[in-house]
C-alpha cells in the first residue's frame, strides 16, 4: 500500500534531533511521497523545504508566506519566491491564506495572500491554502481571484462542515484531511470527508502539529497519516487500500507528477520567455 502525506513541516525544529529517523519511519509505513511545506519561520527563511526536497528523492516542496508571517514580507521576498518557484521539486505556492486567530492585522495579511495567488497564477502553479477563523474572506478571495485561473487549489487541514466542503468542491477545489478528522468530537469533519468525491480528496498530517488519534497531543509525524486514512476509509465504507491508492494518485495528478497524463504543474517555467503575461 502506498500513501502520501500531502502536507508536513519536515523542516520544523521539533524534528531537528531525529529527522532522518522520522523520514525512515514514513517510508516504512508506505509513504510514497511527502510534500514539505516551505514557509519556515517566515521571510527571508523560505528555502527550508527546498533543501529537504534536494536531499530526498521522494520529498517535494512548496514555498510561500504563511499568513502569520505576512508582516515579514517585502519586495525582496517576492523576488525570492519567484526564483524558488523555478526549482524543479517545488510543486505549489503554499501554505498561503488568512489566519485571524493569532491577531496579525487583516490589512497586512490580505495583500500578501492576494499577491501570492497572482504569483501562482502567473507561474501556473497550484496553491495550498491555510484558513483559520477566516472562512468567509478566504472563500471570497479564492472565488474571485483563483477559481477563474482553473488550476488546483488544496484547502489544507480541512476542518469545515459538509456545507463548507460543498462550497469548495463547487469551485473545483480539493480538500485535504488531517489528524482532526480522527478526533472524537469532529463528527462534522468526518461528514465532510464522507461526502467529498474520491477524486477531490487528499490526506495529510500537518506534522509536527495536530497528531491523529491514537497519538493526539504528541508530536505528529508523516507515518501517522495512515491513522487518518483508516478513519476516512471507515466513514466512506471503502478499504484502506482503495483510499490509499486514490489519494496517492490524486496527489500525483494535482502536483504534476504524472507527465504522461498532464503537463507538470510547473511546465511553464521552461517556456517563460514566450508565455509571459498569461
Ligand atoms: Zn496551515
Ligand atoms: Zn501547515
PDB file of C-alpha atoms and ligand atoms in Angstrom:
ATOM      1  CA  UNK A   1       0.000   0.000   0.000  1.00  0.00           C
ATOM      2  CA  UNK A   2       1.226   3.488  -0.848  1.00  0.00           C
ATOM      3  CA  UNK A   3       0.271   6.660   0.971  1.00  0.00           C
ATOM      4  CA  UNK A   4       1.179  10.309   0.561  1.00  0.00           C
ATOM      5  CA  UNK A   5       1.495  12.929   3.257  1.00  0.00           C
ATOM      6  CA  UNK A   6       0.290  15.945   1.303  1.00  0.00           C
ATOM      7  CA  UNK A   7       1.268  18.482   3.952  1.00  0.00           C
ATOM      8  CA  UNK A   8       4.021  18.270   6.543  1.00  0.00           C
ATOM      9  CA  UNK A   9       6.565  20.629   8.055  1.00  0.00           C
ATOM     10  CA  UNK A  10       9.656  18.438   7.915  1.00  0.00           C
ATOM     11  CA  UNK A  11      11.893  21.445   8.495  1.00  0.00           C
ATOM     12  CA  UNK A  12      10.338  22.084  11.918  1.00  0.00           C
ATOM     13  CA  UNK A  13      12.713  22.335  14.859  1.00  0.00           C
ATOM     14  CA  UNK A  14      10.824  19.513  16.561  1.00  0.00           C
ATOM     15  CA  UNK A  15      12.434  17.185  14.016  1.00  0.00           C
ATOM     16  CA  UNK A  16      15.975  18.535  14.281  1.00  0.00           C
ATOM     17  CA  UNK A  17      17.226  15.716  16.517  1.00  0.00           C
ATOM     18  CA  UNK A  18      15.768  12.756  14.592  1.00  0.00           C
ATOM     19  CA  UNK A  19      14.625  13.916  11.159  1.00  0.00           C
ATOM     20  CA  UNK A  20      16.255  11.023   9.304  1.00  0.00           C
ATOM     21  CA  UNK A  21      14.549   8.503  11.585  1.00  0.00           C
ATOM     22  CA  UNK A  22      11.172  10.224  11.139  1.00  0.00           C
ATOM     23  CA  UNK A  23      11.578  10.096   7.370  1.00  0.00           C
ATOM     24  CA  UNK A  24      12.699   6.453   7.514  1.00  0.00           C
ATOM     25  CA  UNK A  25       9.589   5.549   9.550  1.00  0.00           C
ATOM     26  CA  UNK A  26       7.428   7.283   6.969  1.00  0.00           C
ATOM     27  CA  UNK A  27       8.937   5.172   4.205  1.00  0.00           C
ATOM     28  CA  UNK A  28       8.472   2.012   6.274  1.00  0.00           C
ATOM     29  CA  UNK A  29       4.802   2.946   6.745  1.00  0.00           C
ATOM     30  CA  UNK A  30       4.417   3.025   2.951  1.00  0.00           C
ATOM     31  CA  UNK A  31       4.638   6.733   2.190  1.00  0.00           C
ATOM     32  CA  UNK A  32       5.485   7.200  -1.467  1.00  0.00           C
ATOM     33  CA  UNK A  33       5.813  10.988  -1.249  1.00  0.00           C
ATOM     34  CA  UNK A  34       5.795  13.786   1.280  1.00  0.00           C
ATOM     35  CA  UNK A  35       5.063  17.415   0.480  1.00  0.00           C
ATOM     36  CA  UNK A  36       7.196  19.536   2.741  1.00  0.00           C
ATOM     37  CA  UNK A  37       5.658  22.941   3.306  1.00  0.00           C
ATOM     38  CA  UNK A  38       8.130  25.732   2.744  1.00  0.00           C
ATOM     39  CA  UNK A  39       7.021  28.549   4.943  1.00  0.00           C
ATOM     40  CA  UNK A  40       9.797  28.115   7.529  1.00  0.00           C
ATOM     41  CA  UNK A  41       9.951  30.851  10.110  1.00  0.00           C
ATOM     42  CA  UNK A  42       8.766  33.307   7.504  1.00  0.00           C
ATOM     43  CA  UNK A  43      10.804  35.505   5.149  1.00  0.00           C
ATOM     44  CA  UNK A  44      13.653  35.538   4.394  1.00  0.00           C
ATOM     45  CA  UNK A  45      13.768  31.874   5.507  1.00  0.00           C
ATOM     46  CA  UNK A  46      11.745  30.321   2.664  1.00  0.00           C
ATOM     47  CA  UNK A  47      14.017  27.653   1.175  1.00  0.00           C
ATOM     48  CA  UNK A  48      13.916  25.235   4.116  1.00  0.00           C
ATOM     49  CA  UNK A  49      11.640  22.761   2.361  1.00  0.00           C
ATOM     50  CA  UNK A  50      13.536  23.060  -0.917  1.00  0.00           C
ATOM     51  CA  UNK A  51      16.677  21.889   0.859  1.00  0.00           C
ATOM     52  CA  UNK A  52      14.827  18.811   2.126  1.00  0.00           C
ATOM     53  CA  UNK A  53      13.447  18.111  -1.343  1.00  0.00           C
ATOM     54  CA  UNK A  54      17.024  18.280  -2.643  1.00  0.00           C
ATOM     55  CA  UNK A  55      18.114  15.745  -0.038  1.00  0.00           C
ATOM     56  CA  UNK A  56      15.358  13.130  -0.547  1.00  0.00           C
ATOM     57  CA  UNK A  57      14.048  11.997  -3.933  1.00  0.00           C
ATOM     58  CA  UNK A  58      10.544  11.316  -2.528  1.00  0.00           C
ATOM     59  CA  UNK A  59      10.148  14.718  -0.831  1.00  0.00           C
ATOM     60  CA  UNK A  60       8.630  17.602  -2.786  1.00  0.00           C
ATOM     61  CA  UNK A  61       8.329  21.167  -1.584  1.00  0.00           C
ATOM     62  CA  UNK A  62       6.143  24.226  -1.606  1.00  0.00           C
ATOM     63  CA  UNK A  63       7.226  27.791  -0.981  1.00  0.00           C
ATOM     64  CA  UNK A  64       5.099  30.588   0.378  1.00  0.00           C
ATOM     65  CA  UNK A  65       4.485  33.174   3.044  1.00  0.00           C
ATOM     66  CA  UNK A  66       2.232  31.908   5.837  1.00  0.00           C
ATOM     67  CA  UNK A  67      -0.389  34.487   6.851  1.00  0.00           C
ATOM     68  CA  UNK A  68       1.106  34.595  10.351  1.00  0.00           C
ATOM     69  CA  UNK A  69       4.378  35.826   8.773  1.00  0.00           C
ATOM     70  CA  UNK A  70       2.750  38.347   6.443  1.00  0.00           C
ATOM     71  CA  UNK A  71       4.355  41.298   8.216  1.00  0.00           C
ATOM     72  CA  UNK A  72       7.841  39.939   7.412  1.00  0.00           C
ATOM     73  CA  UNK A  73       7.368  40.076   3.654  1.00  0.00           C
ATOM     74  CA  UNK A  74       8.661  42.800   1.347  1.00  0.00           C
ATOM     75  CA  UNK A  75       9.569  43.208  -2.324  1.00  0.00           C
ATOM     76  CA  UNK A  76      12.688  41.061  -1.916  1.00  0.00           C
ATOM     77  CA  UNK A  77      10.519  38.269  -0.562  1.00  0.00           C
ATOM     78  CA  UNK A  78       8.528  38.122  -3.765  1.00  0.00           C
ATOM     79  CA  UNK A  79      11.678  38.094  -5.905  1.00  0.00           C
ATOM     80  CA  UNK A  80      12.981  35.278  -3.728  1.00  0.00           C
ATOM     81  CA  UNK A  81       9.706  33.350  -4.098  1.00  0.00           C
ATOM     82  CA  UNK A  82       9.697  33.805  -7.854  1.00  0.00           C
ATOM     83  CA  UNK A  83      13.175  32.334  -8.162  1.00  0.00           C
ATOM     84  CA  UNK A  84      12.440  29.434  -5.741  1.00  0.00           C
ATOM     85  CA  UNK A  85       9.376  28.538  -7.825  1.00  0.00           C
ATOM     86  CA  UNK A  86      11.718  27.645 -10.680  1.00  0.00           C
ATOM     87  CA  UNK A  87      13.192  24.786  -8.666  1.00  0.00           C
ATOM     88  CA  UNK A  88      12.042  21.512 -10.290  1.00  0.00           C
ATOM     89  CA  UNK A  89      10.878  19.992  -6.988  1.00  0.00           C
ATOM     90  CA  UNK A  90       8.765  22.949  -5.920  1.00  0.00           C
ATOM     91  CA  UNK A  91       5.216  21.931  -6.778  1.00  0.00           C
ATOM     92  CA  UNK A  92       2.973  24.632  -5.309  1.00  0.00           C
ATOM     93  CA  UNK A  93       2.731  28.031  -3.675  1.00  0.00           C
ATOM     94  CA  UNK A  94       1.800  27.468  -0.051  1.00  0.00           C
ATOM     95  CA  UNK A  95       0.750  27.431   2.538  1.00  0.00           C
ATOM     96  CA  UNK A  96      -0.867  30.793   1.984  1.00  0.00           C
ATOM     97  CA  UNK A  97      -4.168  32.202   3.135  1.00  0.00           C
ATOM     98  CA  UNK A  98      -5.729  34.008   6.056  1.00  0.00           C
ATOM     99  CA  UNK A  99      -5.475  33.383   9.783  1.00  0.00           C
ATOM    100  CA  UNK A 100      -7.486  35.676  12.053  1.00  0.00           C
ATOM    101  CA  UNK A 101      -6.755  33.578  15.131  1.00  0.00           C
ATOM    102  CA  UNK A 102      -3.327  34.964  16.013  1.00  0.00           C
ATOM    103  CA  UNK A 103      -4.044  38.636  15.538  1.00  0.00           C
ATOM    104  CA  UNK A 104      -1.936  39.585  12.514  1.00  0.00           C
ATOM    105  CA  UNK A 105      -3.857  42.585  11.119  1.00  0.00           C
ATOM    106  CA  UNK A 106      -6.144  41.811   8.175  1.00  0.00           C
ATOM    107  CA  UNK A 107      -4.716  44.735   6.230  1.00  0.00           C
ATOM    108  CA  UNK A 108      -1.319  43.056   6.440  1.00  0.00           C
ATOM    109  CA  UNK A 109      -2.473  39.567   5.501  1.00  0.00           C
ATOM    110  CA  UNK A 110      -4.882  40.322   2.676  1.00  0.00           C
ATOM    111  CA  UNK A 111      -2.443  41.876   0.165  1.00  0.00           C
ATOM    112  CA  UNK A 112       0.193  39.181   0.838  1.00  0.00           C
ATOM    113  CA  UNK A 113      -2.388  36.466   0.185  1.00  0.00           C
ATOM    114  CA  UNK A 114      -3.667  38.134  -2.991  1.00  0.00           C
ATOM    115  CA  UNK A 115      -0.189  38.793  -4.353  1.00  0.00           C
ATOM    116  CA  UNK A 116       0.818  35.191  -3.828  1.00  0.00           C
ATOM    117  CA  UNK A 117      -2.292  33.976  -5.652  1.00  0.00           C
ATOM    118  CA  UNK A 118      -1.341  36.268  -8.524  1.00  0.00           C
ATOM    119  CA  UNK A 119       2.210  34.960  -8.484  1.00  0.00           C
ATOM    120  CA  UNK A 120       0.975  31.359  -8.540  1.00  0.00           C
ATOM    121  CA  UNK A 121      -1.348  32.136 -11.447  1.00  0.00           C
ATOM    122  CA  UNK A 122       1.470  33.811 -13.344  1.00  0.00           C
ATOM    123  CA  UNK A 123       3.758  30.818 -12.749  1.00  0.00           C
ATOM    124  CA  UNK A 124       0.952  28.272 -13.428  1.00  0.00           C
ATOM    125  CA  UNK A 125       1.407  26.642 -10.010  1.00  0.00           C
ATOM    126  CA  UNK A 126      -1.205  25.032  -7.719  1.00  0.00           C
ATOM    127  CA  UNK A 127      -1.872  26.677  -4.353  1.00  0.00           C
ATOM    128  CA  UNK A 128      -2.106  25.167  -0.849  1.00  0.00           C
ATOM    129  CA  UNK A 129      -4.452  27.187   1.336  1.00  0.00           C
ATOM    130  CA  UNK A 130      -4.444  27.747   5.097  1.00  0.00           C
ATOM    131  CA  UNK A 131      -7.533  29.303   6.626  1.00  0.00           C
ATOM    132  CA  UNK A 132      -8.341  29.734  10.289  1.00  0.00           C
ATOM    133  CA  UNK A 133     -11.195  31.797  11.723  1.00  0.00           C
ATOM    134  CA  UNK A 134     -11.308  33.488   8.321  1.00  0.00           C
ATOM    135  CA  UNK A 135     -13.589  31.301   6.234  1.00  0.00           C
ATOM    136  CA  UNK A 136     -15.718  33.953   4.521  1.00  0.00           C
ATOM    137  CA  UNK A 137     -12.834  36.195   3.474  1.00  0.00           C
ATOM    138  CA  UNK A 138     -10.741  33.235   2.314  1.00  0.00           C
ATOM    139  CA  UNK A 139     -13.534  31.817   0.170  1.00  0.00           C
ATOM    140  CA  UNK A 140     -14.462  35.221  -1.241  1.00  0.00           C
ATOM    141  CA  UNK A 141     -10.904  35.811  -2.416  1.00  0.00           C
ATOM    142  CA  UNK A 142     -10.460  32.304  -3.783  1.00  0.00           C
ATOM    143  CA  UNK A 143     -13.765  32.583  -5.614  1.00  0.00           C
ATOM    144  CA  UNK A 144     -12.902  35.850  -7.317  1.00  0.00           C
ATOM    145  CA  UNK A 145      -9.130  35.584  -7.740  1.00  0.00           C
ATOM    146  CA  UNK A 146      -8.337  31.878  -8.003  1.00  0.00           C
ATOM    147  CA  UNK A 147     -11.355  29.989  -9.354  1.00  0.00           C
ATOM    148  CA  UNK A 148     -11.108  31.702 -12.785  1.00  0.00           C
ATOM    149  CA  UNK A 149      -7.446  30.597 -13.055  1.00  0.00           C
ATOM    150  CA  UNK A 150      -8.606  26.959 -13.195  1.00  0.00           C
ATOM    151  CA  UNK A 151      -5.531  25.497 -11.550  1.00  0.00           C
ATOM    152  CA  UNK A 152      -5.558  23.215  -8.488  1.00  0.00           C
ATOM    153  CA  UNK A 153      -6.348  24.670  -5.092  1.00  0.00           C
ATOM    154  CA  UNK A 154      -5.961  22.496  -1.995  1.00  0.00           C
ATOM    155  CA  UNK A 155      -7.679  23.513   1.246  1.00  0.00           C
ATOM    156  CA  UNK A 156      -5.237  22.009   3.715  1.00  0.00           C
ATOM    157  CA  UNK A 157      -6.242  20.557   7.086  1.00  0.00           C
ATOM    158  CA  UNK A 158      -9.875  20.888   6.158  1.00  0.00           C
ATOM    159  CA  UNK A 159     -11.920  21.227   9.332  1.00  0.00           C
ATOM    160  CA  UNK A 160     -15.131  22.654   7.935  1.00  0.00           C
ATOM    161  CA  UNK A 161     -18.564  21.042   7.763  1.00  0.00           C
ATOM    162  CA  UNK A 162     -20.165  19.422   4.741  1.00  0.00           C
ATOM    163  CA  UNK A 163     -21.757  22.682   3.623  1.00  0.00           C
ATOM    164  CA  UNK A 164     -18.372  24.413   3.582  1.00  0.00           C
ATOM    165  CA  UNK A 165     -16.899  21.384   1.824  1.00  0.00           C
ATOM    166  CA  UNK A 166     -19.523  21.723  -0.908  1.00  0.00           C
ATOM    167  CA  UNK A 167     -18.695  25.412  -1.347  1.00  0.00           C
ATOM    168  CA  UNK A 168     -15.104  24.434  -2.106  1.00  0.00           C
ATOM    169  CA  UNK A 169     -15.995  21.433  -4.232  1.00  0.00           C
ATOM    170  CA  UNK A 170     -18.352  23.561  -6.327  1.00  0.00           C
ATOM    171  CA  UNK A 171     -15.407  25.819  -7.101  1.00  0.00           C
ATOM    172  CA  UNK A 172     -13.370  22.828  -8.273  1.00  0.00           C
ATOM    173  CA  UNK A 173     -11.070  22.783  -5.245  1.00  0.00           C
ATOM    174  CA  UNK A 174      -9.513  19.841  -3.413  1.00  0.00           C
ATOM    175  CA  UNK A 175      -9.858  19.082   0.298  1.00  0.00           C
ATOM    176  CA  UNK A 176      -7.011  17.662   2.341  1.00  0.00           C
ATOM    177  CA  UNK A 177      -7.985  15.929   5.583  1.00  0.00           C
ATOM    178  CA  UNK A 178      -5.644  15.643   8.550  1.00  0.00           C
ATOM    179  CA  UNK A 179      -5.492  14.415  12.121  1.00  0.00           C
ATOM    180  CA  UNK A 180      -8.515  16.417  13.276  1.00  0.00           C
ATOM    181  CA  UNK A 181     -10.664  14.010  11.239  1.00  0.00           C
ATOM    182  CA  UNK A 182      -9.890  11.337  13.853  1.00  0.00           C
ATOM    183  CA  UNK A 183     -10.852  13.406  16.911  1.00  0.00           C
ATOM    184  CA  UNK A 184     -13.967  12.084  18.692  1.00  0.00           C
ATOM    185  CA  UNK A 185     -15.801  15.439  18.559  1.00  0.00           C
ATOM    186  CA  UNK A 186     -15.052  16.062  14.866  1.00  0.00           C
ATOM    187  CA  UNK A 187     -18.185  14.372  13.509  1.00  0.00           C
ATOM    188  CA  UNK A 188     -18.830  17.272  11.106  1.00  0.00           C
ATOM    189  CA  UNK A 189     -15.354  16.974   9.621  1.00  0.00           C
ATOM    190  CA  UNK A 190     -15.858  13.244   9.125  1.00  0.00           C
ATOM    191  CA  UNK A 191     -19.151  14.000   7.418  1.00  0.00           C
ATOM    192  CA  UNK A 192     -17.297  16.406   5.096  1.00  0.00           C
ATOM    193  CA  UNK A 193     -14.771  13.637   4.403  1.00  0.00           C
ATOM    194  CA  UNK A 194     -17.618  11.236   3.698  1.00  0.00           C
ATOM    195  CA  UNK A 195     -19.299  13.420   1.062  1.00  0.00           C
ATOM    196  CA  UNK A 196     -16.146  14.585  -0.735  1.00  0.00           C
ATOM    197  CA  UNK A 197     -15.751  12.847  -4.119  1.00  0.00           C
ATOM    198  CA  UNK A 198     -12.832  10.452  -4.005  1.00  0.00           C
ATOM    199  CA  UNK A 199     -11.014  12.242  -6.812  1.00  0.00           C
ATOM    200  CA  UNK A 200     -11.085  15.544  -4.892  1.00  0.00           C
ATOM    201  CA  UNK A 201      -9.542  14.370  -1.639  1.00  0.00           C
ATOM    202  CA  UNK A 202      -6.051  14.277  -0.130  1.00  0.00           C
ATOM    203  CA  UNK A 203      -4.698  13.166   3.241  1.00  0.00           C
ATOM    204  CA  UNK A 204      -2.043  14.900   5.303  1.00  0.00           C
ATOM    205  CA  UNK A 205      -0.551  15.172   8.759  1.00  0.00           C
ATOM    206  CA  UNK A 206       0.485  18.860   9.118  1.00  0.00           C
ATOM    207  CA  UNK A 207       3.262  17.317  11.229  1.00  0.00           C
ATOM    208  CA  UNK A 208       4.548  18.158  13.773  1.00  0.00           C
ATOM    209  CA  UNK A 209       1.108  19.575  14.668  1.00  0.00           C
ATOM    210  CA  UNK A 210      -2.349  18.020  15.183  1.00  0.00           C
ATOM    211  CA  UNK A 211      -1.434  14.355  15.560  1.00  0.00           C
ATOM    212  CA  UNK A 212      -4.288  11.934  14.882  1.00  0.00           C
ATOM    213  CA  UNK A 213      -5.715   9.552  17.445  1.00  0.00           C
ATOM    214  CA  UNK A 214      -4.031   7.477  18.983  1.00  0.00           C
ATOM    215  CA  UNK A 215      -1.110   9.941  19.072  1.00  0.00           C
ATOM    216  CA  UNK A 216      -3.215  13.021  19.793  1.00  0.00           C
ATOM    217  CA  UNK A 217      -1.397  15.624  21.848  1.00  0.00           C
ATOM    218  CA  UNK A 218       2.036  14.277  20.945  1.00  0.00           C
ATOM    219  CA  UNK A 219       4.392  15.304  18.175  1.00  0.00           C
ATOM    220  CA  UNK A 220       2.904  14.349  14.837  1.00  0.00           C
ATOM    221  CA  UNK A 221       4.959  12.759  12.056  1.00  0.00           C
ATOM    222  CA  UNK A 222       4.254  11.733   8.445  1.00  0.00           C
ATOM    223  CA  UNK A 223       3.935   7.992   9.181  1.00  0.00           C
ATOM    224  CA  UNK A 224       0.800   8.786  11.233  1.00  0.00           C
ATOM    225  CA  UNK A 225      -1.092   9.693   8.054  1.00  0.00           C
ATOM    226  CA  UNK A 226      -2.148   6.032   7.983  1.00  0.00           C
ATOM    227  CA  UNK A 227      -4.324   6.575  11.095  1.00  0.00           C
ATOM    228  CA  UNK A 228      -6.234   9.375   9.390  1.00  0.00           C
ATOM    229  CA  UNK A 229      -6.557   7.297   6.223  1.00  0.00           C
ATOM    230  CA  UNK A 230      -8.051   4.412   8.173  1.00  0.00           C
ATOM    231  CA  UNK A 231     -10.707   6.625   9.790  1.00  0.00           C
ATOM    232  CA  UNK A 232     -11.668   8.186   6.447  1.00  0.00           C
ATOM    233  CA  UNK A 233     -11.835   4.794   4.747  1.00  0.00           C
ATOM    234  CA  UNK A 234     -14.141   3.697   7.575  1.00  0.00           C
ATOM    235  CA  UNK A 235     -16.601   6.573   7.248  1.00  0.00           C
ATOM    236  CA  UNK A 236     -16.669   6.173   3.474  1.00  0.00           C
ATOM    237  CA  UNK A 237     -17.095   2.406   3.653  1.00  0.00           C
ATOM    238  CA  UNK A 238     -14.126   1.668   1.403  1.00  0.00           C
ATOM    239  CA  UNK A 239     -10.991  -0.355   2.014  1.00  0.00           C
ATOM    240  CA  UNK A 240      -7.857   1.289   3.317  1.00  0.00           C
ATOM    241  CA  UNK A 241      -6.127   0.049   0.138  1.00  0.00           C
ATOM    242  CA  UNK A 242      -8.560   1.903  -2.068  1.00  0.00           C
ATOM    243  CA  UNK A 243      -8.372   5.127  -0.067  1.00  0.00           C
ATOM    244  CA  UNK A 244      -4.573   4.992  -0.091  1.00  0.00           C
ATOM    245  CA  UNK A 245      -4.405   4.353  -3.835  1.00  0.00           C
ATOM    246  CA  UNK A 246      -6.888   7.099  -4.738  1.00  0.00           C
ATOM    247  CA  UNK A 247      -5.380   9.790  -2.535  1.00  0.00           C
ATOM    248  CA  UNK A 248      -1.921   8.905  -3.828  1.00  0.00           C
ATOM    249  CA  UNK A 249      -2.965   9.192  -7.460  1.00  0.00           C
ATOM    250  CA  UNK A 250      -4.806  12.451  -6.708  1.00  0.00           C
ATOM    251  CA  UNK A 251      -1.586  13.849  -5.301  1.00  0.00           C
ATOM    252  CA  UNK A 252       0.340  12.842  -8.409  1.00  0.00           C
ATOM    253  CA  UNK A 253      -2.273  14.423 -10.663  1.00  0.00           C
ATOM    254  CA  UNK A 254      -2.661  17.672  -8.698  1.00  0.00           C
ATOM    255  CA  UNK A 255       1.037  18.332  -8.349  1.00  0.00           C
ATOM    256  CA  UNK A 256       2.003  17.268 -11.838  1.00  0.00           C
ATOM    257  CA  UNK A 257       3.900  14.081 -11.079  1.00  0.00           C
ATOM    258  CA  UNK A 258       2.241  12.185 -13.951  1.00  0.00           C
ATOM    259  CA  UNK A 259       3.830  13.662 -17.050  1.00  0.00           C
ATOM    260  CA  UNK A 260       2.047  11.198 -19.335  1.00  0.00           C
ATOM    261  CA  UNK A 261      -1.380  12.416 -18.164  1.00  0.00           C
ATOM    262  CA  UNK A 262      -0.922  16.091 -17.581  1.00  0.00           C
ATOM    263  CA  UNK A 263       1.836  18.596 -18.129  1.00  0.00           C
ATOM    264  CA  UNK A 264       3.723  19.194 -14.902  1.00  0.00           C
ATOM    265  CA  UNK A 265       2.213  21.934 -12.806  1.00  0.00           C
ATOM    266  CA  UNK A 266       5.355  23.956 -13.335  1.00  0.00           C
ATOM    267  CA  UNK A 267       5.785  23.300 -17.060  1.00  0.00           C
ATOM    268  CA  UNK A 268       5.502  26.960 -17.893  1.00  0.00           C
ATOM    269  CA  UNK A 269       8.822  27.801 -16.383  1.00  0.00           C
ATOM    270  CA  UNK A 270      10.747  26.216 -19.269  1.00  0.00           C
ATOM    271  CA  UNK A 271       8.953  28.450 -21.729  1.00  0.00           C
ATOM    272  CA  UNK A 272       8.586  31.540 -19.562  1.00  0.00           C
ATOM    273  CA  UNK A 273      10.158  33.763 -22.216  1.00  0.00           C
ATOM    274  CA  UNK A 274       7.212  33.492 -24.576  1.00  0.00           C
ATOM    275  CA  UNK A 275       4.314  32.721 -22.261  1.00  0.00           C
ATOM    276  CA  UNK A 276       4.716  35.736 -20.024  1.00  0.00           C
ATOM    277  CA  UNK A 277       1.523  37.523 -19.152  1.00  0.00           C
ATOM    278  CA  UNK A 278      -0.850  34.563 -19.250  1.00  0.00           C
TER     279      UNK A 278
HETATM  280 ZN1  LIG B   1      -1.890  25.530   8.000  1.00  0.00          ZN
HETATM  281 ZN1  LIG B   2       0.936  23.519   7.702  1.00  0.00          ZN
END
